[in-house]
CSV table of C-alpha atoms in Angstrom, one decimal:
chain,number,residue,atom,x,y,z
A,10,MET,CA,46.0,-25.4,-173.3
A,11,SER,CA,42.5,-25.0,-175.0
A,12,SER,CA,41.1,-20.9,-174.9
A,13,ILE,CA,37.6,-19.8,-176.1
A,14,LEU,CA,39.1,-16.4,-176.2
A,15,THR,CA,41.9,-17.6,-178.1
A,16,ASN,CA,42.0,-19.7,-181.6
A,17,ASN,CA,46.5,-19.6,-181.2
A,18,GLY,CA,46.4,-22.8,-184.5
A,19,ALA,CA,43.4,-20.7,-186.6
A,20,MET,CA,46.6,-17.9,-185.9
A,21,VAL,CA,49.5,-19.8,-187.7
A,22,ALA,CA,47.0,-21.1,-190.6
A,23,LEU,CA,46.2,-17.8,-190.8
A,24,GLN,CA,49.7,-16.4,-192.0
A,25,THR,CA,49.9,-19.8,-192.9
A,26,LEU,CA,47.6,-18.8,-195.7
A,27,GLN,CA,48.6,-15.2,-196.3
A,28,SER,CA,52.1,-15.7,-196.3
A,29,VAL,CA,51.2,-18.4,-199.3
A,30,ASN,CA,48.4,-16.2,-201.0
A,31,ASN,CA,50.8,-13.7,-201.0
A,32,SER,CA,53.7,-15.7,-202.8
A,33,LEU,CA,50.8,-17.1,-205.5
A,34,ASP,CA,50.6,-13.5,-206.4
A,35,ASP,CA,54.2,-12.5,-206.3
A,36,THR,CA,54.9,-15.7,-208.3
A,37,GLN,CA,51.3,-15.2,-210.9
A,38,SER,CA,52.8,-11.4,-211.0
A,39,GLN,CA,56.1,-13.0,-212.6
A,40,ILE,CA,54.6,-15.4,-215.3
A,41,SER,CA,52.2,-13.2,-216.4
A,42,THR,CA,54.1,-10.0,-216.7
A,43,GLY,CA,57.8,-11.7,-217.5
A,44,LYS,CA,59.7,-9.9,-215.4
A,45,ARG,CA,60.9,-11.0,-212.2
A,46,ILE,CA,62.6,-7.5,-211.7
A,47,GLY,CA,60.1,-5.3,-212.3
A,48,SER,CA,60.6,-3.1,-210.2
A,49,ALA,CA,62.8,-2.1,-207.3
A,50,LYS,CA,60.5,-3.3,-204.7
A,51,ASP,CA,61.8,-6.8,-205.8
A,52,ASN,CA,65.6,-5.7,-205.6
A,53,ALA,CA,66.4,-2.6,-205.7
A,54,ALA,CA,70.3,-3.7,-206.2
A,55,VAL,CA,69.3,-5.9,-209.4
A,56,TRP,CA,67.0,-3.2,-211.1
A,57,ALA,CA,69.1,0.1,-210.6
A,58,ILE,CA,72.4,-2.1,-212.3
A,59,SER,CA,69.5,-3.6,-215.3
A,60,LYS,CA,68.3,0.4,-215.3
A,61,THR,CA,72.3,1.4,-216.2
A,62,MET,CA,72.2,-1.4,-218.4
A,63,ASP,CA,68.7,0.0,-220.4
A,64,SER,CA,70.1,3.3,-220.6
A,65,ASP,CA,73.4,1.6,-222.4
A,66,ILE,CA,71.7,-0.3,-224.9
A,67,SER,CA,69.4,2.3,-225.8
A,68,GLY,CA,72.5,4.3,-226.8
A,69,TYR,CA,75.1,1.6,-228.2
A,70,LYS,CA,70.9,1.8,-230.7
A,71,SER,CA,71.6,5.2,-231.5
A,72,VAL,CA,75.6,4.8,-232.1
A,73,GLN,CA,74.2,1.3,-234.5
A,74,GLU,CA,72.3,4.4,-236.4
A,75,SER,CA,75.8,6.7,-236.3
A,76,LEU,CA,77.2,4.5,-237.9
A,77,GLY,CA,75.3,3.4,-240.3
A,78,VAL,CA,74.9,6.5,-241.8
A,79,GLY,CA,78.6,7.1,-241.3
A,80,GLU,CA,78.9,4.3,-243.3
A,81,ALA,CA,76.5,4.6,-246.6
A,82,THR,CA,78.1,7.9,-246.0
A,83,VAL,CA,81.7,6.2,-247.2
A,84,ALA,CA,80.1,4.0,-249.4
A,85,VAL,CA,78.8,6.3,-251.6
A,86,ALA,CA,82.3,7.7,-251.8
A,87,LEU,CA,84.0,5.2,-251.9
A,88,SER,CA,81.8,3.9,-255.1
A,89,GLY,CA,82.6,6.7,-256.8
A,90,ALA,CA,86.0,6.9,-256.1
A,91,GLU,CA,86.2,3.4,-257.7
A,92,GLN,CA,84.4,4.5,-260.4
A,93,ILE,CA,87.4,7.5,-261.4
A,94,VAL,CA,89.3,4.8,-261.2
A,95,GLU,CA,88.2,3.5,-263.8
A,96,THR,CA,87.5,6.4,-266.0
A,97,LEU,CA,91.2,7.2,-265.1
A,98,THR,CA,92.1,3.9,-266.7
A,99,GLU,CA,89.7,4.3,-269.8
A,100,MET,CA,92.1,7.7,-270.4
A,101,LYS,CA,95.2,6.8,-269.4
A,102,GLN,CA,94.7,3.5,-272.3
A,103,LEU,CA,93.5,7.0,-274.6
A,104,ALA,CA,96.9,9.3,-273.7
A,105,ILE,CA,99.0,5.9,-273.9
A,106,SER,CA,96.4,5.1,-278.0
A,107,ALA,CA,97.8,9.0,-278.4
A,108,ASN,CA,101.4,8.2,-278.2
A,109,SER,CA,101.3,8.0,-282.4
A,110,GLU,CA,102.0,10.1,-285.2
A,111,ASN,CA,99.5,8.3,-287.0
A,112,VAL,CA,96.6,8.5,-284.8
A,113,ASP,CA,93.4,11.9,-284.9
A,114,HIS,CA,95.0,13.3,-281.9
A,115,ALA,CA,91.7,15.4,-282.0
A,116,LYS,CA,89.2,12.9,-281.9
A,117,ILE,CA,91.2,11.6,-279.1
A,118,GLN,CA,92.1,14.6,-277.0
A,119,ASP,CA,87.5,15.1,-276.9
A,120,SER,CA,87.0,11.9,-275.4
A,121,ILE,CA,89.9,11.8,-273.0
A,122,ALA,CA,87.4,15.3,-272.3
A,123,LYS,CA,84.0,14.5,-271.5
A,124,LYS,CA,85.6,12.2,-269.6
A,125,ALA,CA,87.6,14.7,-267.8
A,126,ALA,CA,84.1,16.0,-267.3
A,127,GLN,CA,82.4,12.7,-266.2
A,128,ILE,CA,84.8,12.5,-263.1
A,129,GLU,CA,84.1,16.2,-262.5
A,130,SER,CA,80.7,15.2,-262.3
A,131,ILE,CA,80.7,11.9,-260.2
A,132,ILE,CA,82.9,14.3,-257.5
A,133,ASP,CA,79.7,16.4,-257.4
A,134,SER,CA,77.6,13.8,-257.4
A,135,ALA,CA,79.2,11.5,-254.7
A,136,GLU,CA,77.3,13.3,-252.0
A,137,PHE,CA,75.2,11.9,-249.2
A,138,ASN,CA,73.6,13.6,-246.2
A,139,GLY,CA,74.9,16.6,-246.8
A,140,ALA,CA,78.5,15.3,-246.6
A,141,ASN,CA,80.2,14.9,-250.4
A,142,LEU,CA,84.0,12.8,-248.9
A,143,LEU,CA,85.5,13.4,-252.5
A,144,ASP,CA,85.6,16.8,-252.9
A,145,ASP,CA,87.0,18.7,-249.7
A,146,ALA,CA,86.1,22.3,-251.2
A,147,VAL,CA,82.0,20.5,-249.5
A,148,THR,CA,83.3,18.2,-246.7
A,149,THR,CA,86.6,17.9,-245.0
A,150,GLU,CA,86.2,15.4,-242.9
A,151,LEU,CA,83.2,13.4,-241.4
A,152,THR,CA,83.0,12.3,-237.2
A,153,VAL,CA,81.2,9.2,-237.0
A,154,LEU,CA,80.0,8.8,-233.3
A,155,GLY,CA,81.5,4.9,-232.7
A,156,GLY,CA,80.2,5.1,-229.0
A,157,LEU,CA,79.0,6.4,-225.9
A,158,ASP,CA,81.6,8.2,-225.6
A,159,PRO,CA,81.8,11.4,-227.5
A,160,SER,CA,84.9,12.3,-226.6
A,161,ALA,CA,86.6,9.2,-227.0
A,162,ASP,CA,85.2,6.4,-229.1
A,163,THR,CA,84.4,8.5,-232.7
A,164,ILE,CA,86.0,7.7,-235.8
A,165,THR,CA,87.1,10.4,-238.6
A,166,VAL,CA,86.8,9.4,-241.8
A,167,THR,CA,88.9,11.9,-243.8
A,168,SER,CA,88.2,13.7,-247.5
A,169,ILE,CA,89.8,13.2,-250.6
A,170,ALA,CA,91.6,15.9,-251.6
A,171,SER,CA,90.0,16.0,-255.1
A,172,GLY,CA,91.1,20.2,-255.7
A,173,SER,CA,94.9,18.2,-255.6
A,174,ASP,CA,94.9,15.6,-256.4
A,175,LEU,CA,92.0,14.8,-258.6
A,176,ASP,CA,91.7,18.3,-261.5
A,177,THR,CA,91.3,16.9,-264.8
A,178,SER,CA,91.2,20.4,-265.8
A,179,GLY,CA,94.9,20.6,-265.3
A,180,ILE,CA,95.5,17.7,-267.5
A,181,THR,CA,97.5,18.7,-270.9
A,182,SER,CA,95.6,19.1,-274.1
A,183,ILE,CA,97.1,16.4,-276.7
A,184,THR,CA,97.7,18.0,-280.2
A,185,ASP,CA,100.5,16.3,-280.5
A,186,VAL,CA,103.1,12.9,-279.4
A,187,ALA,CA,104.6,15.0,-277.6
A,188,THR,CA,101.6,16.6,-275.7
A,189,ALA,CA,100.1,12.8,-275.3
A,190,SER,CA,103.5,11.9,-273.8
A,191,THR,CA,103.4,15.0,-271.1
A,192,ALA,CA,99.5,14.2,-270.9
A,193,LEU,CA,100.1,10.5,-270.8
A,194,THR,CA,102.2,10.6,-267.5
A,195,GLU,CA,99.9,13.5,-266.3
A,196,ILE,CA,96.6,10.9,-265.7
A,197,GLU,CA,99.5,7.7,-263.8
A,198,THR,CA,99.5,10.3,-261.7
A,199,MET,CA,96.1,11.4,-261.3
A,200,LEU,CA,95.7,7.1,-261.4
A,201,GLY,CA,97.8,6.4,-258.1
A,202,ASN,CA,95.9,9.5,-256.2
A,203,ALA,CA,92.3,7.8,-257.5
A,204,ILE,CA,93.6,4.3,-256.8
A,205,ASP,CA,95.1,5.5,-253.3
A,206,ALA,CA,92.3,8.0,-252.4
A,207,ALA,CA,89.1,4.6,-253.1
A,208,ALA,CA,92.0,2.2,-250.9
A,209,GLN,CA,91.2,5.0,-248.0
A,210,LEU,CA,87.7,5.0,-248.6
A,211,GLY,CA,88.1,1.0,-248.3
A,212,ALA,CA,90.2,1.0,-245.4
A,213,ASP,CA,87.4,4.0,-243.9
A,214,SER,CA,83.8,1.1,-244.8
A,215,ASN,CA,85.8,-1.3,-242.8
A,216,ARG,CA,86.2,0.2,-239.8
A,217,LEU,CA,83.1,1.5,-239.8
A,218,SER,CA,81.7,-2.0,-241.3
A,219,ASP,CA,83.5,-3.9,-237.9
A,220,GLN,CA,82.1,-1.0,-234.9
A,221,GLY,CA,79.2,-1.9,-236.2
A,222,MET,CA,78.8,-5.3,-235.6
A,223,PHE,CA,81.3,-4.4,-233.0
A,224,VAL,CA,78.6,-2.9,-231.7
A,225,SER,CA,75.6,-4.3,-231.9
A,226,LYS,CA,77.8,-7.8,-230.4
A,227,LEU,CA,77.7,-5.4,-227.6
A,228,SER,CA,74.3,-4.9,-227.3
A,229,ASP,CA,72.9,-8.2,-228.2
A,230,SER,CA,75.5,-9.3,-225.1
A,231,LEU,CA,74.7,-6.5,-222.9
A,232,THR,CA,70.5,-6.8,-223.4
A,233,MET,CA,70.7,-11.1,-222.9
A,234,GLY,CA,72.3,-10.0,-219.6
A,235,VAL,CA,69.7,-7.7,-218.2
A,236,SER,CA,67.6,-10.7,-219.2
A,237,THR,CA,69.3,-13.3,-217.5
A,238,MET,CA,68.9,-10.2,-213.6
A,239,THR,CA,65.5,-9.6,-215.1
A,240,ASP,CA,63.6,-11.4,-216.5
A,241,THR,CA,60.9,-15.1,-215.7
A,242,ASN,CA,62.5,-18.2,-215.9
A,243,MET,CA,58.7,-19.7,-216.5
A,244,GLU,CA,60.1,-23.1,-216.4
A,245,GLU,CA,60.9,-23.3,-213.0
A,246,SER,CA,57.6,-20.6,-211.8
A,247,SER,CA,55.6,-22.6,-213.4
A,248,ALA,CA,56.9,-25.9,-210.9
A,249,ARG,CA,56.4,-22.7,-208.2
A,250,LEU,CA,53.2,-21.7,-209.4
A,251,LYS,CA,51.7,-25.5,-209.3
A,252,ALA,CA,53.6,-25.5,-205.3
A,253,LEU,CA,51.9,-22.8,-203.9
A,254,GLN,CA,48.1,-23.5,-205.4
A,255,THR,CA,48.8,-27.0,-203.1
A,256,GLN,CA,49.5,-25.7,-200.6
A,257,GLN,CA,46.9,-22.7,-200.8
A,258,GLN,CA,44.5,-25.8,-200.6
A,259,LEU,CA,46.4,-26.5,-197.9
A,260,ALA,CA,46.7,-23.8,-195.8
A,261,VAL,CA,42.9,-22.8,-196.6
A,262,GLN,CA,42.0,-26.8,-194.9
A,263,SER,CA,44.1,-26.4,-192.1
A,264,LEU,CA,43.0,-22.8,-191.0
A,265,SER,CA,38.6,-25.0,-192.1
A,266,ILE,CA,40.6,-27.1,-189.2
A,267,ALA,CA,41.6,-25.1,-186.5
A,268,ASN,CA,38.5,-22.7,-186.7
A,269,GLN,CA,36.5,-25.9,-186.1
A,270,ALA,CA,38.5,-26.9,-182.9
A,271,PRO,CA,37.2,-24.5,-180.4
A,272,GLN,CA,33.5,-26.3,-181.0
A,273,THR,CA,35.3,-28.6,-179.0
A,274,LEU,CA,35.2,-27.9,-176.3
A,275,MET,CA,31.7,-27.3,-176.5
A,276,GLN,CA,31.3,-31.0,-175.4
A,277,LEU,CA,32.8,-30.8,-172.3
A,278,PHE,CA,30.6,-28.7,-171.2
A,279,ARG,CA,27.4,-31.6,-171.6
């Protein structure tokens, strides 16, 4: 039945056009922003999950910075420990040469004393960001955040007991073969301590480095997860945009035809 008061065809065509226009606006917004879900109204559940993951990603960036500072601190101490090992090795060679009667023990002792002073200088200068892992009198241990839970995800690096293990002031002064033998034993003990200390710091450095790599990969995985949930699929959106533009044109044409329908009723009264 045709009516001059109600144009049912135009009403349907108008609703269709409005629906297509709304979908077209959404698709254009997704393409321009690059986000399929940009606010809670788009998809409340997915939006909430993505925001939680975004928060974790930001937290892991802070963890990476903490691990980077910790790794740098250990690297400074490790470099110092390795240099101490080299210096003690040289001192050992001097002490071995002093175990002969026909050598200048005074000059050998002078060289050993200078190298001992060098070790003390290395220990004092092996400081990074206020922490010195070669001097337990300055820093007893270094706690590095390795995850998002400060109470559980921490890595502790213990400082070297330099006061007892690397105290060169206790080395016997060389004046003859007997004292040279005693000094050699003391230097060998200290060298063993220095090697153990360098190995410990090397292991700590590897642990911090491995944790840093893990956190980086974990952060990347979370970022890709958020992208999968919220980012716009450009290929799909492009195809949808073309389809909606065609539907829009057809809906406009349908509305135009429906609006012309009442005019045909005039022909009935001619």
